[in-house]
Amino acid sequence: MDRNENYLLKNREMIDRELDSFFKMKLDECRDPVSRDMVARIRDFTMNGGKRVRPILTIAGYNLFRGFDERITKASISIELTQSYLLIHDDVMDQSETRRGKPSFHAGVRESIPEGTWDRKRLSENLAIVAGDLADSFANEAITRSGFGHKEILLATDLLAEIVEYTGYGQLLDINSAMDEEFGQKDLMRLHLWKTAKYTIEGPLMMGAVLSGSEKNLKPLSYYGYLLGLAFQLQDDILGLYGNEKTIGKSVKNDVNEGKKTLLMIKAMEYSPEYMPFINECLKNGDISDEDFEKLKDIVKSSGSYDYSINMMKKLAEKSKSYLELVDGESETKNFLKWFADYIITRQN
Amino acid sequence: MDRNENYLLKNREMIDRELDSFFKMKLDECRDPVSRDMVARIRDFTMNGGKRVRPILTIAGYNLFRGFDERITKASISIELTQSYLLIHDDVMDQSETRRGKPSFHAGVRESIPEGTWDRKRLSENLAIVAGDLADSFANEAITRSGFGHKEILLATDLLAEIVEYTGYGQLLDINSAMDEEFGQKDLMRLHLWKTAKYTIEGPLMMGAVLSGSEKNLKPLSYYGYLLGLAFQLQDDILGLYGNEKTIGKSVKNDVNEGKKTLLMIKAMEYSPEYMPFINECLKNGDISDEDFEKLKDIVKSSGSYDYSINMMKKLAEKSKSYLELVDGESETKNFLKWFADYIITRQN
């Protein structure tokens, strides 16, 4: 195994151990069976899969300026708890029944409520909303209990609040996009910057950097994060249309059935306007047939839209690496982050 | 006007001004019309009524140990933003159409979406969930921007996270209570401690105290808050059954239609077990008739349950005042808090 893969796996293991011990502590603190059951569900949801990309980036952002430290592992799980919070709410909002190949949070809760209970569906969704809010509290707690100094903790919790805030704005744009006939590439890029790039790459990385106490080099590192984050989203959209259901852990039709106006769709309509009515129908359908789905995939490829996304993704990843060069940080971690940029755009899940 | 009422009104005005300028800043920061519209809605929701009990308590908790300070007004609005966050989510969960005599947040959003839009109801609820999450971010921001020292800010944000966490646990117990046939007085008191007493009285008061830098006197002040918080809840339940719809700003049948097993209901069933089937039917009905509602109110009174709650409430308020006596704080603020205990249990909204 090469050094970079090793860095990824080693940190992933440490993060999982830390999550496990955090939840042990929270479960010990619970003073009634209802809370304990829900905290155990949040634990199971969080522990089930997840590539831990975000906390690994927090650790890497730290390692750029400071060596290994158990406090950064403790703080890094914060963004993974935020991830649980947002995914739990997302699945309620999207009415998704599965997540990471298992029942989504509210679907799991629903199954535990006896059939015939009044308003069982709404009840399980409500419990999931509260569970998400709890996971959000846990995220803050993970930072404040990490053992860093007051100043660093404050910078990091501020950043986390900002990440969540901008994810919210992105989410609003996203929900709104379904209603907005004029929704175009510019709106989409802003949505991706806020909802994905900041949240998945830039934010976690910067949390690690501010926890290290470093105050220089933050600007180019931030650009690396934003650009790679956009690339990440483009690969996500590609996997959401052409990926392998087993590998990505959800129905490959989800994005289309949710009516997502991805860059793939926007550019296909622009390049092959004769298919605009068909594509719009597919996005409004909500339950696309196998036949139409195959036709849609063909149109995205034949229109040139697929290649457009692939090229843009590669350019973004290259550009992100050039910003990374400007960061005066520890060289092995820089190498890891360069390798990581390629990993992001070639990943299959 | 007496001194205490004056303290209440003066602080309420300052809090409203501070909320207003906080939202001005957030609106200025918004970089797209979708976010701006949503932040304006959060502002309108927050500015519409609300007695500002929680931020006033934060200021009073501070004034016990330190004199007037513009920073505490800035920090105090945090708990009011948390209140918006929780109310917005609550109304989605309860499917309430009104709040403070106006449309609830998601109901207002729904009206702004053109009729005939696909899944308009779900869409507006999703936007409300995200708006609530945004208000939660704002709540943290209000503290971190208040200008206090790092240590005080951290103590206060920790406390806020803990308040929200325990409100969540209380919420879980509450949702669960509808399914739990054995739900009794002990469970109910725990629910009230977490969901109301900590959140409405004890937590806000302690936030002010920790921001003042005081480290002594916290225990008796905390007891004052918890006990008065329980009394607050009992008065809430009484108003929720016997209150004036116009004054309380919501349908007086809400609690019953939501199936709330209040102490009034639990004790009525205990004292007049012959009415247990009738009371349970009322709580499961979801849309109680005027006739049954009047009968239910009569049973609660004739069974002695009403008097039980009134007496318990008075005892709790008295006990809370005796704990306050143990606090070595500024005497005018102590007088206000004593007056406030009586205000809480006699208020009509």
XYZ file of C-alpha atoms in Angstrom:
698
model
C 0.000 0.000 0.000
C 1.353 3.424 -0.806
C 1.958 6.109 1.760
C -1.103 8.167 0.856
C -3.522 5.309 0.990
C -1.983 4.402 4.286
C -2.543 7.952 5.620
C -6.177 7.693 4.550
C -6.770 4.300 6.146
C -4.848 4.958 9.343
C -6.777 8.161 9.976
C -10.061 6.562 9.049
C -9.454 3.935 11.728
C -8.570 6.525 14.334
C -11.658 8.541 13.452
C -13.880 5.478 13.801
C -12.360 4.666 17.179
C -12.883 8.235 18.305
C -16.508 8.263 17.125
C -17.059 5.034 18.966
C -15.707 6.375 22.225
C -17.616 9.649 21.824
C -20.888 7.753 21.498
C -19.985 5.535 24.463
C -19.664 8.693 26.525
C -22.963 10.118 25.245
C -24.759 6.827 25.916
C -23.381 6.795 29.456
C -24.722 10.301 29.956
C -28.255 9.368 28.848
C -30.613 9.176 31.741
C -33.613 7.514 30.130
C -34.244 4.671 27.692
C -35.893 6.848 25.026
C -32.850 9.121 24.683
C -30.501 6.156 24.883
C -32.304 4.377 22.065
C -32.121 7.474 19.885
C -28.438 8.154 20.639
C -27.713 4.492 19.806
C -29.513 4.981 16.493
C -27.460 8.107 15.751
C -24.335 6.065 16.571
C -25.352 3.206 14.285
C -26.222 5.610 11.502
C -22.884 7.400 11.876
C -20.819 4.214 12.189
C -22.404 2.559 9.151
C -20.097 3.247 6.263
C -19.169 6.772 5.376
C -15.772 7.391 3.901
C -14.757 9.901 6.599
C -13.503 12.227 3.878
C -14.311 15.337 5.894
C -12.616 14.465 9.199
C -9.597 13.162 7.270
C -9.342 16.573 5.620
C -9.552 18.274 9.014
C -6.649 16.139 10.189
C -4.715 16.870 6.976
C -5.364 20.617 7.332
C -3.844 20.341 10.785
C -0.918 18.144 9.725
C 0.075 20.710 7.107
C 1.215 22.918 9.982
C 1.536 20.592 12.994
C 2.412 16.959 13.604
C 0.208 14.201 14.987
C -1.860 15.084 17.983
C -4.666 13.156 19.631
C -6.673 16.392 20.077
C -7.137 16.825 16.337
C -8.628 13.341 16.003
C -11.059 14.243 18.768
C -12.025 17.508 17.068
C -12.168 15.976 13.584
C -15.191 13.797 14.341
C -17.199 16.989 14.738
C -17.713 17.382 10.996
C -18.731 13.726 10.726
C -21.419 14.307 13.349
C -22.534 17.341 11.361
C -22.690 15.035 8.375
C -25.042 12.702 10.254
C -27.182 15.684 11.241
C -27.502 16.919 7.678
C -28.024 13.472 6.121
C -30.755 12.593 8.605
C -32.605 15.830 7.790
C -31.911 15.472 4.050
C -33.459 12.022 3.942
C -36.589 13.279 5.665
C -36.819 16.171 3.218
C -36.162 13.992 0.173
C -38.328 11.187 1.555
C -35.448 8.788 0.869
C -35.908 5.285 2.143
C -32.259 4.197 1.919
C -28.870 5.616 2.815
C -25.530 3.887 2.374
C -27.382 0.756 1.326
C -29.379 0.563 4.556
C -32.697 2.072 5.652
C -32.476 5.838 6.068
C -32.736 7.122 9.638
C -36.466 7.852 9.648
C -37.189 4.621 7.759
C -35.353 2.663 10.480
C -37.231 4.488 13.221
C -40.536 3.865 11.476
C -39.920 0.124 11.433
C -39.449 0.165 15.199
C -42.870 1.760 15.757
C -45.699 -0.793 15.930
C -47.771 -0.877 12.749
C -51.159 0.746 13.189
C -49.753 3.460 15.471
C -51.455 6.723 14.643
C -49.528 8.770 12.073
C -46.571 6.394 12.180
C -44.909 8.010 9.169
C -45.049 11.550 10.544
C -43.997 10.311 13.979
C -40.864 8.665 12.607
C -39.991 11.753 10.570
C -40.405 13.951 13.636
C -38.154 11.695 15.670
C -35.593 11.930 12.860
C -35.733 15.740 12.839
C -35.026 15.801 16.568
C -32.291 13.166 16.206
C -30.638 15.337 13.556
C -30.766 18.338 15.879
C -29.136 16.227 18.581
C -26.326 15.177 16.239
C -25.749 18.878 15.571
C -25.291 19.506 19.296
C -22.877 16.578 19.443
C -20.832 18.127 16.635
C -20.208 21.257 18.660
C -19.487 19.256 21.740
C -16.812 17.204 19.974
C -14.838 20.383 19.293
C -15.273 21.962 22.696
C -14.193 18.731 24.405
C -11.162 18.226 22.164
C -8.690 19.836 24.557
C -7.497 22.697 22.338
C -7.133 26.234 23.703
C -10.092 28.589 23.942
C -9.022 30.662 20.962
C -8.582 27.702 18.616
C -11.839 26.105 19.746
C -13.728 29.330 19.119
C -12.242 29.748 15.655
C -13.191 26.168 14.837
C -16.747 26.316 16.202
C -17.261 29.607 14.357
C -16.093 27.972 11.182
C -18.368 24.994 11.776
C -21.347 27.323 12.283
C -20.434 29.115 9.067
C -20.163 25.819 7.182
C -23.587 24.737 8.386
C -25.020 28.176 7.625
C -23.773 28.135 4.038
C -24.875 24.548 3.580
C -28.295 25.840 4.563
C -28.184 28.627 1.980
C -27.089 26.071 -0.620
C -29.929 23.829 0.453
C -32.393 26.687 -0.035
C -31.072 27.297 -3.541
C -31.336 23.577 -4.171
C -34.946 23.293 -3.056
C -35.730 26.461 -4.973
C -34.074 25.170 -8.161
C -36.906 22.721 -8.698
C -39.315 25.670 -8.903
C -37.043 27.994 -10.879
C -37.369 27.538 -14.632
C -34.431 29.860 -15.251
C -32.049 27.981 -12.983
C -28.728 27.950 -14.853
C -25.053 27.167 -14.594
C -24.207 30.231 -12.516
C -26.844 29.449 -9.875
C -25.693 25.867 -9.895
C -22.067 26.739 -9.255
C -23.030 28.955 -6.331
C -25.161 26.139 -4.962
C -22.224 23.716 -5.261
C -19.800 26.180 -3.705
C -22.001 26.541 -0.643
C -23.585 23.161 -0.312
C -20.691 20.943 -1.337
C -17.339 22.671 -1.810
C -17.333 24.538 1.491
C -19.003 21.778 3.396
C -17.101 18.783 2.093
C -13.612 20.028 1.317
C -12.800 23.651 2.094
C -14.496 23.903 5.476
C -13.124 20.692 7.030
C -9.632 21.525 5.763
C -9.766 25.049 7.185
C -11.041 23.746 10.522
C -7.867 21.699 10.798
C -5.748 24.670 9.762
C -7.237 27.050 12.339
C -6.960 24.408 15.060
C -3.222 24.165 14.278
C -2.958 27.866 15.114
C -1.557 28.692 11.681
C -2.605 32.089 10.411
C -0.662 32.220 7.162
C -1.243 30.183 4.004
C -4.954 30.086 4.624
C -6.013 31.775 1.388
C -4.436 29.365 -1.154
C -5.472 26.416 0.986
C -9.023 27.732 0.906
C -8.909 27.990 -2.914
C -7.603 24.426 -3.128
C -10.608 23.386 -1.077
C -13.229 25.284 -3.047
C -11.972 24.177 -6.468
C -11.539 20.572 -5.460
C -14.954 20.720 -3.848
C -16.539 21.723 -7.136
C -14.704 18.856 -8.831
C -15.992 16.530 -6.129
C -19.557 17.565 -6.900
C -19.126 16.991 -10.628
C -17.868 13.456 -9.967
C -20.804 12.997 -7.615
C -23.224 13.965 -10.372
C -21.513 11.602 -12.806
C -21.740 8.732 -10.316
C -25.351 9.706 -9.685
C -26.139 8.927 -13.316
C -23.563 6.372 -14.473
C -22.394 4.863 -11.179
C -22.815 1.356 -9.908
C -25.789 1.109 -7.520
C -23.986 -1.346 -5.235
C -20.890 0.834 -5.011
C -22.688 4.129 -4.433
C -25.192 2.570 -2.042
C -28.319 4.212 -3.423
C -30.542 3.994 -6.470
C -28.769 5.429 -9.484
C -32.079 6.974 -10.503
C -32.306 9.093 -7.327
C -30.854 12.296 -8.725
C -33.166 12.229 -11.734
C -36.207 11.285 -9.680
C -35.472 14.130 -7.288
C -35.463 16.441 -10.316
C -31.860 17.557 -9.756
C -30.754 20.034 -12.390
C -27.135 18.905 -12.457
C -24.553 20.405 -14.783
C -24.962 17.220 -16.848
C -28.634 18.079 -17.417
C -28.146 21.813 -17.922
C -25.426 21.313 -20.533
C -27.285 18.506 -22.304
C -30.258 20.854 -22.741
C -27.946 23.617 -23.928
C -26.032 21.425 -26.400
C -29.028 19.439 -27.657
C -31.999 21.780 -27.229
C -34.203 19.383 -29.215
C -34.156 17.114 -26.153
C -35.023 19.863 -23.698
C -38.698 18.828 -23.384
C -37.702 15.166 -22.901
C -35.084 16.016 -20.242
C -37.497 18.302 -18.403
C -40.115 15.549 -18.457
C -37.602 13.086 -17.004
C -36.763 15.521 -14.193
C -40.402 16.118 -13.360
C -41.449 12.494 -13.634
C -40.442 11.388 -10.119
C -40.311 7.735 -11.135
C -38.447 7.418 -14.410
C -38.788 4.183 -16.418
C -35.727 2.044 -17.223
C -36.153 2.833 -20.891
C -36.276 6.618 -20.468
C -33.389 6.448 -18.021
C -31.172 4.721 -20.593
C -32.256 7.202 -23.237
C -31.426 10.107 -20.927
C -27.946 8.723 -20.239
C -27.365 8.371 -23.984
C -28.437 11.972 -24.629
C -26.095 13.318 -21.951
C -23.212 11.474 -23.625
C -24.098 12.164 -27.265
C -24.766 15.874 -26.620
C -21.227 16.365 -25.382
C -22.437 17.319 -21.914
C -20.731 14.337 -20.296
C -17.362 15.309 -21.758
C -17.902 18.909 -20.716
C -18.307 17.851 -17.080
C -15.345 15.469 -17.233
C -13.079 18.162 -18.678
C -14.224 20.786 -16.236
C -13.667 18.392 -13.370
C -10.115 17.649 -14.489
C -9.324 21.342 -14.915
C -10.696 22.136 -11.455
C -8.594 19.389 -9.887
C -5.430 20.582 -11.660
C -6.051 24.182 -10.672
C -6.678 23.156 -7.077
C -3.277 21.424 -7.018
C -1.575 24.550 -8.301
C -3.007 26.526 -5.365
C -1.800 23.844 -3.001
C 1.742 24.438 -4.276
C 1.538 27.939 -2.819
C 0.910 26.574 0.675
C 4.027 26.515 2.816
C 3.198 23.325 4.675
C 4.661 19.963 5.603
C 5.571 18.173 2.363
C 4.170 14.687 3.027
C 0.768 16.121 3.861
C 0.937 18.272 0.737
C 1.683 15.149 -1.278
C -1.271 13.451 0.306
C -3.562 16.342 -0.624
C -2.313 16.256 -4.230
C -2.921 12.528 -4.390
C -6.300 13.140 -2.778
C -7.329 15.531 -5.563
C -6.824 12.728 -8.092
C -8.572 10.258 -5.818
C -11.621 12.534 -5.591
C -12.151 12.739 -9.339
C -11.549 9.041 -10.014
C -13.430 7.568 -7.050
C -16.284 5.182 -7.810
C -18.302 5.841 -4.663
C -45.032 51.560 36.321
C -43.106 49.728 38.994
C -39.398 49.096 38.832
C -39.678 45.424 37.865
C -42.091 45.964 35.051
C -39.799 48.715 33.871
C -36.808 46.344 33.911
C -38.809 43.896 31.829
C -39.945 46.461 29.261
C -36.642 48.309 28.977
C -34.765 45.085 28.319
C -37.418 43.834 25.939
C -36.937 46.996 23.869
C -33.172 46.644 23.833
C -33.480 42.999 22.826
C -35.797 43.865 19.953
C -33.430 46.564 18.738
C -30.515 44.150 18.933
C -32.437 41.447 17.036
C -33.284 43.993 14.410
C -29.693 45.051 13.894
C -28.478 41.428 13.899
C -30.879 40.593 11.061
C -29.849 43.753 9.181
C -26.289 42.451 9.271
C -27.304 38.957 8.145
C -29.404 40.361 5.301
C -26.459 42.478 4.167
C -24.305 39.365 4.119
C -26.734 37.428 1.910
C -25.448 37.089 -1.601
C -28.548 35.818 -3.376
C -32.275 36.577 -3.357
C -33.318 33.087 -2.205
C -31.250 33.285 0.985
C -32.273 36.879 1.535
C -35.952 36.017 1.301
C -35.528 33.211 3.802
C -33.480 35.311 6.264
C -36.162 38.031 6.008
C -38.770 35.403 6.863
C -36.749 34.248 9.865
C -36.514 37.896 10.943
C -40.261 38.477 10.573
C -41.009 35.263 12.432
C -38.637 36.236 15.243
C -39.785 39.857 15.454
C -43.495 38.945 15.535
C -44.436 38.955 19.180
C -42.634 36.731 21.584
C -42.326 37.873 25.153
C -38.502 37.722 25.156
C -38.637 35.916 28.498
C -35.470 33.933 27.772
C -33.136 36.767 26.747
C -34.447 38.893 29.618
C -33.439 36.082 31.971
C -29.987 35.948 30.380
C -29.601 39.663 31.052
C -30.908 39.233 34.608
C -28.489 36.322 35.213
C -25.717 38.686 34.173
C -26.977 41.651 36.163
C -26.989 39.573 39.334
C -23.205 39.743 39.205
C -22.374 42.634 36.844
C -23.937 45.938 35.835
C -25.334 46.956 32.486
C -23.219 46.103 29.487
C -24.040 46.276 25.816
C -22.313 42.906 25.214
C -24.898 41.026 27.262
C -27.750 42.432 25.168
C -25.906 41.236 22.066
C -25.376 37.747 23.524
C -28.889 37.524 24.968
C -30.598 37.424 21.572
C -28.925 34.080 20.988
C -31.538 32.183 22.983
C -34.311 34.023 21.130
C -32.842 32.839 17.817
C -32.711 29.335 19.266
C -36.361 29.797 20.129
C -37.151 30.622 16.495
C -35.219 27.551 15.399
C -37.120 25.255 17.723
C -40.542 26.795 17.069
C -40.101 26.571 13.305
C -39.221 22.864 13.593
C -41.933 22.255 16.181
C -44.641 23.655 13.946
C -43.528 21.425 11.086
C -43.551 18.408 13.382
C -46.921 19.269 14.913
C -48.317 20.371 11.545
C -49.463 23.588 13.215
C -50.854 26.213 10.905
C -50.612 29.146 13.295
C -48.090 30.580 15.722
C -48.508 33.722 17.806
C -51.774 34.405 16.001
C -50.149 34.424 12.547
C -49.394 31.674 10.025
C -46.664 29.325 11.234
C -43.358 29.522 9.363
C -43.988 26.674 6.912
C -47.593 27.838 6.397
C -46.311 31.288 5.406
C -43.740 29.810 3.049
C -46.363 27.565 1.501
C -48.558 30.559 0.670
C -45.663 32.137 -1.248
C -45.286 29.070 -3.481
C -47.592 29.157 -6.506
C -50.563 26.817 -6.138
C -50.241 23.737 -8.275
C -46.475 23.494 -7.676
C -45.567 19.856 -7.273
C -45.546 18.713 -3.648
C -46.075 22.277 -2.394
C -46.750 21.142 1.157
C -43.586 19.052 1.470
C -41.563 21.773 -0.255
C -42.645 24.403 2.258
C -41.950 22.069 5.165
C -38.482 21.341 3.805
C -37.739 25.029 3.447
C -38.876 25.490 7.041
C -36.564 22.718 8.276
C -33.609 24.418 6.586
C -34.696 27.856 7.863
C -34.778 26.430 11.388
C -31.262 25.052 10.953
C -30.130 28.512 9.794
C -31.646 30.178 12.848
C -29.656 27.699 14.945
C -26.428 28.860 13.273
C -27.431 32.465 13.916
C -27.912 31.678 17.599
C -24.301 30.570 17.930
C -23.098 33.514 15.916
C -24.855 35.996 18.185
C -22.798 34.751 21.128
C -19.476 34.570 19.332
C -19.943 38.105 17.979
C -20.975 39.561 21.333
C -17.517 40.810 22.251
C -16.980 38.799 25.429
C -13.683 37.032 26.121
C -12.905 33.627 24.640
C -13.446 31.797 27.894
C -16.854 33.329 28.604
C -17.999 32.792 25.025
C -17.005 29.151 25.149
C -18.793 28.593 28.435
C -21.927 30.207 26.992
C -21.901 28.355 23.658
C -21.315 25.096 25.541
C -24.290 25.854 27.704
C -26.410 26.719 24.682
C -25.468 23.423 23.021
C -26.389 21.609 26.227
C -29.733 23.431 26.414
C -30.555 22.462 22.838
C -29.386 18.888 23.454
C -31.628 18.462 26.484
C -34.535 20.124 24.722
C -34.023 17.419 22.097
C -34.120 14.658 24.698
C -37.256 16.215 26.147
C -38.747 16.387 22.677
C -38.030 12.675 22.178
C -39.781 11.851 25.445
C -42.656 14.055 24.351
C -43.094 12.404 20.954
C -42.729 9.043 22.631
C -45.327 9.838 25.289
C -48.114 9.587 22.715
C -47.109 5.949 22.130
C -46.410 5.070 25.749
C -49.488 3.808 27.590
C -47.608 3.825 30.904
C -46.448 7.429 30.599
C -46.834 8.848 34.102
C -46.050 11.772 36.358
C -42.397 10.866 36.797
C -41.760 10.718 33.031
C -43.672 13.934 32.638
C -41.588 15.797 35.191
C -38.378 14.680 33.500
C -39.774 15.816 30.166
C -40.648 19.228 31.623
C -37.263 19.566 33.296
C -35.477 19.031 29.996
C -37.817 20.515 27.485
C -39.094 23.501 29.420
C -37.365 24.242 32.719
C -33.815 24.056 31.414
C -34.655 25.625 28.109
C -36.904 28.464 29.226
C -35.644 29.499 32.634
C -32.582 27.741 34.013
C -30.477 27.697 30.838
C -30.955 31.339 29.812
C -30.323 32.504 33.386
C -27.135 30.442 33.646
C -25.909 31.728 30.295
C -26.040 35.225 31.707
C -24.326 34.100 34.897
C -21.405 32.401 33.114
C -21.002 35.392 30.780
C -20.618 37.599 33.856
C -17.631 35.496 34.822
C -19.168 34.573 38.169
C -18.289 31.112 39.365
C -19.972 31.087 42.727
C -23.693 31.045 43.506
C -24.420 29.010 40.423
C -26.011 26.041 42.180
C -28.870 27.829 43.999
C -29.490 29.984 40.938
C -29.778 26.820 38.872
C -32.321 25.371 41.332
C -34.327 28.599 41.168
C -34.403 28.180 37.390
C -35.403 24.537 37.342
C -38.164 24.882 39.912
C -39.593 28.034 38.382
C -39.349 26.360 34.975
C -41.552 23.517 36.158
C -44.037 26.064 37.511
C -43.934 27.843 34.141
C -44.877 24.607 32.391
C -47.797 23.962 34.730
C -49.173 27.443 34.025
C -48.639 26.759 30.327
C -50.731 23.615 30.576
C -53.456 25.465 32.448
C -53.549 28.214 29.806
C -53.548 25.492 27.157
C -56.856 24.244 28.499
C -58.551 27.230 30.160
C -56.779 30.171 28.510
C -58.196 32.816 26.212
C -57.497 31.986 22.558
C -56.851 35.608 21.665
C -54.406 36.096 24.516
C -52.450 32.871 24.008
C -52.438 33.254 20.226
C -53.336 29.668 19.350
C -56.321 27.361 19.503
C -57.060 26.399 23.052
C -57.823 22.888 21.827
C -54.267 22.398 20.484
C -52.834 20.587 23.497
C -55.722 18.133 23.600
C -55.752 17.607 19.855
C -52.022 16.924 19.930
C -52.735 14.260 22.551
C -50.591 15.922 25.215
C -50.598 13.964 28.439
C -50.291 16.981 30.700
C -50.253 16.732 34.474
C -53.873 17.949 34.314
C -54.816 14.858 32.301
C -52.682 12.389 34.244
C -54.064 13.506 37.604
C -57.661 13.685 36.338
C -57.375 10.030 35.279
C -55.813 9.137 38.602
C -58.405 10.969 40.729
C -61.446 10.049 38.607
C -60.533 6.711 37.029
C -64.122 6.296 35.798
C -63.348 8.992 33.211
C -60.082 7.399 32.064
C -61.624 5.952 28.863
C -63.263 9.285 28.029
C -60.057 11.290 28.615
C -58.002 8.832 26.552
C -60.542 9.094 23.746
C -60.298 12.896 23.845
C -56.505 12.726 23.599
C -56.598 10.320 20.688
C -59.367 12.114 18.818
C -57.250 14.738 17.070
C -60.245 17.018 16.533
C -62.248 17.238 19.719
C -65.821 18.582 19.559
C -66.829 21.682 21.526
C -69.098 19.588 23.678
C -66.453 17.015 24.622
C -63.954 19.790 25.202
C -66.243 21.470 27.735
C -66.917 18.122 29.405
C -63.165 17.445 29.625
C -62.524 20.816 31.250
C -65.276 20.107 33.788
C -63.802 16.699 34.634
C -60.331 18.170 35.185
C -61.847 20.642 37.657
C -64.277 18.329 39.425
C -61.704 15.556 39.832
C -59.432 17.866 41.831
C -56.714 17.672 39.194
C -56.909 21.388 38.440
C -56.357 22.287 42.086
C -53.502 19.808 42.314
C -51.664 21.586 39.482
C -52.390 25.036 40.898
C -51.078 24.069 44.315
C -48.010 22.374 42.927
C -47.281 25.421 40.802
C -47.510 27.754 43.788
C -45.277 25.526 45.885
C -42.677 25.343 43.109
C -42.640 29.122 42.728
C -42.244 29.611 46.495
C -39.461 27.073 46.689
C -37.691 28.687 43.764
C -37.728 32.027 45.553
C -36.195 30.451 48.642
C -33.264 29.201 46.543
C -32.874 32.670 45.077
C -32.385 33.989 48.599
C -29.195 31.930 48.792
C -27.710 33.730 45.799
C -25.271 36.465 46.771
C -26.165 38.839 43.936
C -27.192 42.416 43.297
C -30.363 43.115 45.266
C -32.472 44.899 42.646
C -31.995 42.076 40.175
C -32.856 39.591 42.912
C -36.038 41.534 43.572
C -36.845 41.423 39.888
C -36.385 37.649 39.805
C -38.635 37.227 42.827
C -41.293 39.385 41.189
C -40.737 37.428 37.995
C -41.572 34.139 39.754
C -44.988 35.522 40.651
C -45.423 36.943 37.168
C -44.734 33.531 35.623
C -47.457 31.737 37.533
C -50.086 34.449 37.102
C -49.452 35.358 33.450
C -52.329 34.943 31.014
C -50.241 34.336 27.878
